[in-house]
PDB file of C-alpha atoms in Angstrom:
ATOM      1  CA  UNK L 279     -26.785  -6.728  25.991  1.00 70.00           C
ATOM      2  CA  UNK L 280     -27.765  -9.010  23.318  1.00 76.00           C
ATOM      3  CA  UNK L 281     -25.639 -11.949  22.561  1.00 82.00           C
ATOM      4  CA  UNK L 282     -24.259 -10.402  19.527  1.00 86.00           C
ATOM      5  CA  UNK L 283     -22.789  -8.052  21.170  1.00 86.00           C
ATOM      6  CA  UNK L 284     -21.228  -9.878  23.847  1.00 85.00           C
ATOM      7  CA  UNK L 285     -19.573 -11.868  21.130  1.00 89.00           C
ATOM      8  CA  UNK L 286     -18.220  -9.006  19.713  1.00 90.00           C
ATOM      9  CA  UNK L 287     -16.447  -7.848  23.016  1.00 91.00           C
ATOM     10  CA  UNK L 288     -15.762 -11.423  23.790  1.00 91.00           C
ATOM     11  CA  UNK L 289     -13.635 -12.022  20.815  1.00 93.00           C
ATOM     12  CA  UNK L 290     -11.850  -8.092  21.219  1.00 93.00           C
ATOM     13  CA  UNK L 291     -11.335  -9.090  24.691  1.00 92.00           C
ATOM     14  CA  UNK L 292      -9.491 -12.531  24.070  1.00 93.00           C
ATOM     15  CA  UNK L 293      -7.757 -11.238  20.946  1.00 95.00           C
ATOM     16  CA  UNK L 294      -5.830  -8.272  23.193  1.00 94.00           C
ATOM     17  CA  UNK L 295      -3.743 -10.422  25.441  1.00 93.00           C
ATOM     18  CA  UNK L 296      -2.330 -12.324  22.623  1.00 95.00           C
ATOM     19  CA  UNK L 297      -1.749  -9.315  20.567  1.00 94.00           C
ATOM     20  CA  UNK L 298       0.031  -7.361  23.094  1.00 94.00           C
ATOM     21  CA  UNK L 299       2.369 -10.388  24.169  1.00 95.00           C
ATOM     22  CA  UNK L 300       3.292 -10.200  20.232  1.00 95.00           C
ATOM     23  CA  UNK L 301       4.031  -7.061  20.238  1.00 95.00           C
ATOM     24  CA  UNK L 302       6.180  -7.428  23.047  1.00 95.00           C
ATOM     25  CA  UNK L 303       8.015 -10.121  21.636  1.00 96.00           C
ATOM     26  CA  UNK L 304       8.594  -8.231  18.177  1.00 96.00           C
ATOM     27  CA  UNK L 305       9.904  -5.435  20.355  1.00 95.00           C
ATOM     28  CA  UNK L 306      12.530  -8.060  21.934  1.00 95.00           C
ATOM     29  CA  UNK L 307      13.276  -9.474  18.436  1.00 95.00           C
ATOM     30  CA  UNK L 308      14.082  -6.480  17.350  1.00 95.00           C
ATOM     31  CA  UNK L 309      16.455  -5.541  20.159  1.00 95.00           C
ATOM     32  CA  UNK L 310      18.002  -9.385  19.772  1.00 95.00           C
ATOM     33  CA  UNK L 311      18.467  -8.055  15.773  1.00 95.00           C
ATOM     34  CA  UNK L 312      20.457  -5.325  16.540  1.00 94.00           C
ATOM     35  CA  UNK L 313      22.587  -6.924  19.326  1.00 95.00           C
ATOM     36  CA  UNK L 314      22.986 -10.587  17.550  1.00 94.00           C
ATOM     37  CA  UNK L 315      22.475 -12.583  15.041  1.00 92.00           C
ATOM     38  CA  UNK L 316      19.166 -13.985  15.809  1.00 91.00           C
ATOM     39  CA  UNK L 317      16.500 -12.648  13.516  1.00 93.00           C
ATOM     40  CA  UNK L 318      12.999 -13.437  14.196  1.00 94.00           C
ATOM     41  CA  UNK L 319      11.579 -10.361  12.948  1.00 95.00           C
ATOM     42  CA  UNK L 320      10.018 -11.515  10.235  1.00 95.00           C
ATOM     43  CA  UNK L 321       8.638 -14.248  11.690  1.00 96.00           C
ATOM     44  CA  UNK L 322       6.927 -12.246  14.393  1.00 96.00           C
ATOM     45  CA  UNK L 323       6.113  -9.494  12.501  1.00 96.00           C
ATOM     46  CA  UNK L 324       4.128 -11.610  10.929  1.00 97.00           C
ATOM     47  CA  UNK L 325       2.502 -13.180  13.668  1.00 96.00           C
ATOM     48  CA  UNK L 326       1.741  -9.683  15.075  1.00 96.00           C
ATOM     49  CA  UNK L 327       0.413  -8.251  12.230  1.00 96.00           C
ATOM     50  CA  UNK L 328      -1.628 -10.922  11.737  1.00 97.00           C
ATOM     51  CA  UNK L 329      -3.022 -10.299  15.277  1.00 96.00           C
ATOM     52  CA  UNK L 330      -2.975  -6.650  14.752  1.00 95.00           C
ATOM     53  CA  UNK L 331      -5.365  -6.774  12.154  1.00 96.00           C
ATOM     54  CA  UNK L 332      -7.927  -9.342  13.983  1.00 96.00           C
ATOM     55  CA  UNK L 333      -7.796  -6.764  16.955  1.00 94.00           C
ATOM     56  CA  UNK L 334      -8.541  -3.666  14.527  1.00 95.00           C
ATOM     57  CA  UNK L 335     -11.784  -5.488  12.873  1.00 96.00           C
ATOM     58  CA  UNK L 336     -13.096  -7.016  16.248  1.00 95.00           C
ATOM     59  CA  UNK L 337     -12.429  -3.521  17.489  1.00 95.00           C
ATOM     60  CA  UNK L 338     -14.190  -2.298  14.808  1.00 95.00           C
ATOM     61  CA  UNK L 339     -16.684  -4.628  14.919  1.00 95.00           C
ATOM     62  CA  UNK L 340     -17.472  -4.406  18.788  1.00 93.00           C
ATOM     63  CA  UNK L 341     -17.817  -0.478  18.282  1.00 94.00           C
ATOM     64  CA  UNK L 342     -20.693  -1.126  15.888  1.00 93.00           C
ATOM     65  CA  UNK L 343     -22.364  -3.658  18.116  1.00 91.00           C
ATOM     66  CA  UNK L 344     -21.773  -2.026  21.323  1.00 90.00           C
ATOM     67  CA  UNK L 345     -22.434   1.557  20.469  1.00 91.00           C
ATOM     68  CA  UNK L 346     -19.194   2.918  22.439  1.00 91.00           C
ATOM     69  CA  UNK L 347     -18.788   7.070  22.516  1.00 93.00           C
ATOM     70  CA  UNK L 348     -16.194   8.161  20.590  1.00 95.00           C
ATOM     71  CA  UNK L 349     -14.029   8.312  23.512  1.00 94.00           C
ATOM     72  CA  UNK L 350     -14.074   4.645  24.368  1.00 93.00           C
ATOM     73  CA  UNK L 351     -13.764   3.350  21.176  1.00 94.00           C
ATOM     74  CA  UNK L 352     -10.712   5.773  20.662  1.00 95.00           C
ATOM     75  CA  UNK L 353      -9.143   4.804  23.712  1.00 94.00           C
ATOM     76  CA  UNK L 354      -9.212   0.990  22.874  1.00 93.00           C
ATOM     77  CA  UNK L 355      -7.790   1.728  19.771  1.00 94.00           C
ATOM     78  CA  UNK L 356      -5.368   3.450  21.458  1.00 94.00           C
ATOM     79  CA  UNK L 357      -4.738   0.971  23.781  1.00 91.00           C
ATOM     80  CA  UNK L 358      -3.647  -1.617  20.890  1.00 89.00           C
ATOM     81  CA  UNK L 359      -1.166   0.691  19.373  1.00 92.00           C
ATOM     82  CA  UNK L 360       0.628   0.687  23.001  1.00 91.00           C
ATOM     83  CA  UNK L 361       3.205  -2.023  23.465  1.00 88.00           C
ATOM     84  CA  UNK L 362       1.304  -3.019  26.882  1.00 90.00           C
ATOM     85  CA  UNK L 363      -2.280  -1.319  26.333  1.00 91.00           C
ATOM     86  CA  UNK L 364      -3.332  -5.286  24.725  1.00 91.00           C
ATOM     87  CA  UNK L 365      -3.518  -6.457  28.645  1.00 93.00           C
ATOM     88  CA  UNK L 366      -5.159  -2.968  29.968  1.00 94.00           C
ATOM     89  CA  UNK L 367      -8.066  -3.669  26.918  1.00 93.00           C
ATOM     90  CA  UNK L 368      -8.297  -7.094  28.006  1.00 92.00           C
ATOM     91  CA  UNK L 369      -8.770  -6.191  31.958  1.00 93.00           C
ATOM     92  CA  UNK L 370     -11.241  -3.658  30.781  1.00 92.00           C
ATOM     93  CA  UNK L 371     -13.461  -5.657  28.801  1.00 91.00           C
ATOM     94  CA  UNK L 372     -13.347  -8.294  31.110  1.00 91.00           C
ATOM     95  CA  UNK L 373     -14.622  -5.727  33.996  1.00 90.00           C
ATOM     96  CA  UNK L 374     -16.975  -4.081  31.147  1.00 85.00           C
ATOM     97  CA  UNK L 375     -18.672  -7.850  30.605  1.00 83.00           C
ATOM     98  CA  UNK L 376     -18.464  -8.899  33.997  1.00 84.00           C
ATOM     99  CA  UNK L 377     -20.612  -5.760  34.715  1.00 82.00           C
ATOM    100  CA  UNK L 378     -23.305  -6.699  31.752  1.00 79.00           C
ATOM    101  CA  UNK L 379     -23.849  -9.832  33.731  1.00 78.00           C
ATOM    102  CA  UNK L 380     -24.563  -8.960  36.908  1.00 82.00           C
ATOM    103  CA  UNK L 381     -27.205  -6.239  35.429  1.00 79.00           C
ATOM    104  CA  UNK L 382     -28.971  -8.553  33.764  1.00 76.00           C
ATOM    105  CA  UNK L 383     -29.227 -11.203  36.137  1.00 81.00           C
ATOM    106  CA  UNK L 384     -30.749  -8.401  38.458  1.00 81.00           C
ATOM    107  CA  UNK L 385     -33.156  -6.997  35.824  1.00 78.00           C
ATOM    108  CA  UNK L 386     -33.883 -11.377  35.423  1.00 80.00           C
ATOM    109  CA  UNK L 387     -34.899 -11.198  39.479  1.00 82.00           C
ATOM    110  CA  UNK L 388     -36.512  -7.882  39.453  1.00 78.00           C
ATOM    111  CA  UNK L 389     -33.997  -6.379  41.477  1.00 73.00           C
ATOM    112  CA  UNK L 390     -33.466  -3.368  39.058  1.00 64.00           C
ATOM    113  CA  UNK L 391     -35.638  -1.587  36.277  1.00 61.00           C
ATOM    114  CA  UNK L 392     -32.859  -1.074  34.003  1.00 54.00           C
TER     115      UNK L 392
END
């Protein structure tokens, strides 16, 4: 994996958590709406859309790089329309780079041919 690419899925992966936590909260600000007279939700829905967005081009972004099937790129999309799939992407990717490590450091000693 070249170092563009791991940037790529380094900045998806650290851009989930704090999307999904948003989400999360503009779910409970929207409950506290409804129920009292706090009102966040523009405020929030703010801050989550902004995060949205920066999760849909570094998704976008680590497709390209990456080369993901279909299928995995679809499923982290669909991960960060879920109110909790920002912490499942972010698990995932960590995994998926932690892996990419330890495969090159073997192909660095020899270990491997791949």
């Amino acid at each position: 994996m070249d170092i563009k690419t791991a940037t790529a899925l380094r900045r998806l992966r650290l851009v989930s958590a704090p999307e999904a936590v948003s989400f999360l909260l503009l779910l409970v600000c929207s409950v506290l709406k409804r129920t009292t007279d706090f009102n966040a939700v523009p405020v929030m829905g703010a801050v989550h859309g902004i995060l949205f967005i920066l999760y849909v081009i570094f998704w976008a972004d680590a497709w390209n790089r990456a080369r993901w099937p279909l299928g995995t790129a679809a499923l982290y999309f669909v991960l960060s329309v879920l109110p909790t799939g920002g912490f499942f992407a972010e698990r995932r990717l960590r995994r998926e780079a932690e892996d990419s490590v330890i495969a090159a450091r073997a192909r660095k000693e020899g270990i491997v041919n791949a």
